[in-house]
């Protein structure tokens, strides 16, 4: 039964992690760790003027399921907004915990992990990359808003 969980698609995603590494000058950085298994994702982002991800890097040390989720995120992330990432996170949690269909649109590829719902001990590892990405984007947005407030205050 658990062999079904590790499909060829999941193993392929896990083996080919897009945007692996770190950014030289990120606007936002975040780390998430799944306490039960130790899966970890560190994500760096840079945003364009519209708040969309323009550059992205991830350093992920996780099980095949966590790596696969990070693979989907890496394939789909450039151009994404915080809102899209939050929607994907919420849909992913609903898929894992309450039978939801999973993310739609840009992050629909995460549905490949639907069978993980039957393995609660694996839920956290499948979420680390997406949650770290959202944290990094929110950090970058907050820094941008803070910098804008500082510039406006200096101009007054």
Short mmCIF file of the C-alpha atoms (twelve columns), coordinates in Angstrom:
data_MODEL
# 
_entry.id   MODEL 
# 
loop_
_atom_site.group_PDB 
_atom_site.id 
_atom_site.type_symbol 
_atom_site.label_atom_id 
_atom_site.label_alt_id 
_atom_site.label_comp_id 
_atom_site.label_asym_id 
_atom_site.label_seq_id 
_atom_site.Cartn_x 
_atom_site.Cartn_y 
_atom_site.Cartn_z 
_atom_site.pdbx_PDB_model_num 
ATOM 1   C CA . UNK A 1   0.000   0.000  0.000   1 
ATOM 2   C CA . UNK A 2   2.768   2.463  0.850   1 
ATOM 3   C CA . UNK A 3   4.438   1.585  -2.484  1 
ATOM 4   C CA . UNK A 4   1.471   3.293  -4.181  1 
ATOM 5   C CA . UNK A 5   2.419   6.454  -2.326  1 
ATOM 6   C CA . UNK A 6   5.807   6.597  -4.043  1 
ATOM 7   C CA . UNK A 7   4.661   6.702  -7.668  1 
ATOM 8   C CA . UNK A 8   7.044   7.269  -10.560 1 
ATOM 9   C CA . UNK A 9   5.814   10.887 -10.788 1 
ATOM 10  C CA . UNK A 10  6.540   11.544 -7.105  1 
ATOM 11  C CA . UNK A 11  9.985   9.977  -7.341  1 
ATOM 12  C CA . UNK A 12  10.737  11.978 -10.500 1 
ATOM 13  C CA . UNK A 13  9.703   15.238 -8.816  1 
ATOM 14  C CA . UNK A 14  11.807  14.380 -5.773  1 
ATOM 15  C CA . UNK A 15  14.877  13.688 -7.908  1 
ATOM 16  C CA . UNK A 16  14.661  16.879 -9.978  1 
ATOM 17  C CA . UNK A 17  14.374  19.839 -7.636  1 
ATOM 18  C CA . UNK A 18  13.997  23.111 -9.607  1 
ATOM 19  C CA . UNK A 19  15.695  26.245 -8.252  1 
ATOM 20  C CA . UNK A 20  17.835  24.279 -5.830  1 
ATOM 21  C CA . UNK A 21  20.270  26.326 -3.755  1 
ATOM 22  C CA . UNK A 22  20.215  29.816 -2.280  1 
ATOM 23  C CA . UNK A 23  19.893  33.359 -3.651  1 
ATOM 24  C CA . UNK A 24  22.820  35.751 -3.240  1 
ATOM 25  C CA . UNK A 25  20.612  38.695 -2.180  1 
ATOM 26  C CA . UNK A 26  17.108  37.548 -1.211  1 
ATOM 27  C CA . UNK A 27  14.403  39.980 -0.158  1 
ATOM 28  C CA . UNK A 28  12.846  37.295 2.017   1 
ATOM 29  C CA . UNK A 29  14.138  34.071 3.569   1 
ATOM 30  C CA . UNK A 30  12.304  31.502 5.639   1 
ATOM 31  C CA . UNK A 31  12.879  28.059 7.058   1 
ATOM 32  C CA . UNK A 32  10.363  25.401 7.993   1 
ATOM 33  C CA . UNK A 33  11.046  22.063 9.675   1 
ATOM 34  C CA . UNK A 34  8.678   19.134 10.098  1 
ATOM 35  C CA . UNK A 35  9.242   18.196 13.737  1 
ATOM 36  C CA . UNK A 36  8.205   14.556 13.400  1 
ATOM 37  C CA . UNK A 37  10.623  13.598 10.627  1 
ATOM 38  C CA . UNK A 38  13.087  16.471 10.393  1 
ATOM 39  C CA . UNK A 39  12.267  17.426 6.804   1 
ATOM 40  C CA . UNK A 40  13.523  20.968 6.250   1 
ATOM 41  C CA . UNK A 41  13.123  23.673 3.605   1 
ATOM 42  C CA . UNK A 42  14.956  26.983 3.444   1 
ATOM 43  C CA . UNK A 43  13.502  29.308 0.825   1 
ATOM 44  C CA . UNK A 44  14.843  32.581 -0.574  1 
ATOM 45  C CA . UNK A 45  12.722  34.903 -2.725  1 
ATOM 46  C CA . UNK A 46  12.949  38.156 -4.606  1 
ATOM 47  C CA . UNK A 47  9.834   40.019 -5.701  1 
ATOM 48  C CA . UNK A 48  9.091   42.308 -8.615  1 
ATOM 49  C CA . UNK A 49  7.383   45.692 -8.189  1 
ATOM 50  C CA . UNK A 50  3.948   44.006 -8.350  1 
ATOM 51  C CA . UNK A 51  4.809   41.657 -5.451  1 
ATOM 52  C CA . UNK A 52  5.209   38.572 -7.655  1 
ATOM 53  C CA . UNK A 53  8.090   36.154 -7.221  1 
ATOM 54  C CA . UNK A 54  10.803  37.107 -9.701  1 
ATOM 55  C CA . UNK A 55  13.569  34.908 -8.288  1 
ATOM 56  C CA . UNK A 56  13.412  31.847 -6.078  1 
ATOM 57  C CA . UNK A 57  15.762  29.307 -4.537  1 
ATOM 58  C CA . UNK A 58  15.179  26.431 -2.175  1 
ATOM 59  C CA . UNK A 59  17.437  24.244 -0.085  1 
ATOM 60  C CA . UNK A 60  15.368  21.202 0.819   1 
ATOM 61  C CA . UNK A 61  16.385  18.188 2.862   1 
ATOM 62  C CA . UNK A 62  13.296  16.020 3.082   1 
ATOM 63  C CA . UNK A 63  11.847  12.624 2.373   1 
ATOM 64  C CA . UNK A 64  10.698  11.820 -1.171  1 
ATOM 65  C CA . UNK A 65  7.259   13.291 -0.444  1 
ATOM 66  C CA . UNK A 66  8.664   16.576 0.845   1 
ATOM 67  C CA . UNK A 67  11.094  16.729 -2.073  1 
ATOM 68  C CA . UNK A 68  8.243   16.035 -4.523  1 
ATOM 69  C CA . UNK A 69  6.141   18.859 -3.068  1 
ATOM 70  C CA . UNK A 70  9.169   21.161 -3.304  1 
ATOM 71  C CA . UNK A 71  9.602   20.038 -6.906  1 
ATOM 72  C CA . UNK A 72  6.072   21.120 -7.795  1 
ATOM 73  C CA . UNK A 73  6.545   24.419 -5.981  1 
ATOM 74  C CA . UNK A 74  9.808   25.022 -7.838  1 
ATOM 75  C CA . UNK A 75  8.222   24.272 -11.216 1 
ATOM 76  C CA . UNK A 76  5.334   26.676 -10.626 1 
ATOM 77  C CA . UNK A 77  6.578   29.477 -8.405  1 
ATOM 78  C CA . UNK A 78  7.996   32.182 -10.696 1 
ATOM 79  C CA . UNK A 79  5.332   34.869 -11.104 1 
ATOM 80  C CA . UNK A 80  3.251   33.677 -8.142  1 
ATOM 81  C CA . UNK A 81  1.742   36.069 -5.602  1 
ATOM 82  C CA . UNK A 82  1.407   35.648 -1.838  1 
ATOM 83  C CA . UNK A 83  -2.331  35.215 -2.360  1 
ATOM 84  C CA . UNK A 84  -1.834  32.327 -4.807  1 
ATOM 85  C CA . UNK A 85  0.627   30.631 -2.456  1 
ATOM 86  C CA . UNK A 86  -1.714  31.032 0.533   1 
ATOM 87  C CA . UNK A 87  -4.597  29.579 -1.493  1 
ATOM 88  C CA . UNK A 88  -2.423  26.624 -2.499  1 
ATOM 89  C CA . UNK A 89  -1.358  26.068 1.116   1 
ATOM 90  C CA . UNK A 90  -4.960  26.147 2.333   1 
ATOM 91  C CA . UNK A 91  -6.127  23.806 -0.441  1 
ATOM 92  C CA . UNK A 92  -3.219  21.458 0.262   1 
ATOM 93  C CA . UNK A 93  -4.102  21.312 3.964   1 
ATOM 94  C CA . UNK A 94  -7.756  20.661 3.093   1 
ATOM 95  C CA . UNK A 95  -6.680  17.882 0.715   1 
ATOM 96  C CA . UNK A 96  -4.512  16.243 3.374   1 
ATOM 97  C CA . UNK A 97  -6.817  16.667 6.351   1 
ATOM 98  C CA . UNK A 98  -10.428 16.765 5.134   1 
ATOM 99  C CA . UNK A 99  -10.731 15.179 1.704   1 
ATOM 100 C CA . UNK A 100 -10.390 18.342 -0.362  1 
ATOM 101 C CA . UNK A 101 -9.452  18.185 -4.027  1 
ATOM 102 C CA . UNK A 102 -6.178  20.030 -3.590  1 
ATOM 103 C CA . UNK A 103 -4.723  23.146 -5.140  1 
ATOM 104 C CA . UNK A 104 -5.989  24.429 -8.470  1 
ATOM 105 C CA . UNK A 105 -4.368  26.627 -11.077 1 
ATOM 106 C CA . UNK A 106 -0.649  27.273 -10.839 1 
ATOM 107 C CA . UNK A 107 -0.105  24.708 -8.046  1 
ATOM 108 C CA . UNK A 108 -2.460  21.976 -9.277  1 
ATOM 109 C CA . UNK A 109 0.548   19.675 -9.598  1 
ATOM 110 C CA . UNK A 110 0.499   19.262 -5.815  1 
ATOM 111 C CA . UNK A 111 -2.543  17.021 -6.271  1 
ATOM 112 C CA . UNK A 112 -0.088  14.241 -7.117  1 
ATOM 113 C CA . UNK A 113 0.341   14.027 -3.320  1 
ATOM 114 C CA . UNK A 114 -3.353  13.371 -2.602  1 
ATOM 115 C CA . UNK A 115 -2.659  9.851  -1.318  1 
ATOM 116 C CA . UNK A 116 -0.528  11.353 1.451   1 
ATOM 117 C CA . UNK A 117 -3.841  12.153 3.189   1 
ATOM 118 C CA . UNK A 118 -3.907  8.509  4.326   1 
ATOM 119 C CA . UNK A 119 -0.545  8.948  6.100   1 
ATOM 120 C CA . UNK A 120 -0.854  11.730 8.719   1 
ATOM 121 C CA . UNK A 121 2.772   11.298 9.808   1 
ATOM 122 C CA . UNK A 122 3.801   12.472 6.319   1 
ATOM 123 C CA . UNK A 123 1.600   15.599 6.157   1 
ATOM 124 C CA . UNK A 124 4.128   18.007 7.675   1 
ATOM 125 C CA . UNK A 125 6.946   16.964 5.349   1 
ATOM 126 C CA . UNK A 126 4.775   17.616 2.298   1 
ATOM 127 C CA . UNK A 127 4.010   21.122 3.571   1 
ATOM 128 C CA . UNK A 128 7.475   22.468 4.505   1 
ATOM 129 C CA . UNK A 129 8.434   23.905 1.100   1 
ATOM 130 C CA . UNK A 130 5.079   25.600 0.487   1 
ATOM 131 C CA . UNK A 131 4.915   27.034 4.012   1 
ATOM 132 C CA . UNK A 132 8.528   28.267 3.890   1 
ATOM 133 C CA . UNK A 133 7.808   29.888 0.526   1 
ATOM 134 C CA . UNK A 134 4.782   31.733 1.896   1 
ATOM 135 C CA . UNK A 135 6.764   32.861 4.948   1 
ATOM 136 C CA . UNK A 136 9.602   34.154 2.737   1 
ATOM 137 C CA . UNK A 137 7.199   36.048 0.456   1 
ATOM 138 C CA . UNK A 138 5.407   37.606 3.420   1 
ATOM 139 C CA . UNK A 139 8.763   38.651 4.872   1 
ATOM 140 C CA . UNK A 140 9.761   40.236 1.547   1 
ATOM 141 C CA . UNK A 141 6.424   42.044 1.294   1 
ATOM 142 C CA . UNK A 142 6.740   43.360 4.840   1 
ATOM 143 C CA . UNK A 143 10.269  44.584 4.125   1 
ATOM 144 C CA . UNK A 144 9.050   46.282 0.936   1 
ATOM 145 C CA . UNK A 145 6.182   47.992 2.792   1 
ATOM 146 C CA . UNK A 146 8.531   49.072 5.572   1 
ATOM 147 C CA . UNK A 147 11.029  50.489 3.065   1 
ATOM 148 C CA . UNK A 148 8.209   52.347 1.283   1 
ATOM 149 C CA . UNK A 149 6.968   53.830 4.581   1 
ATOM 150 C CA . UNK A 150 10.517  54.935 5.426   1 
ATOM 151 C CA . UNK A 151 10.966  56.600 2.020   1 
ATOM 152 C CA . UNK A 152 7.602   58.354 2.311   1 
ATOM 153 C CA . UNK A 153 8.391   59.573 5.826   1 
ATOM 154 C CA . UNK A 154 11.753  60.901 4.617   1 
ATOM 155 C CA . UNK A 155 10.068  62.786 1.763   1 
ATOM 156 C CA . UNK A 156 7.585   64.497 4.072   1 
# 
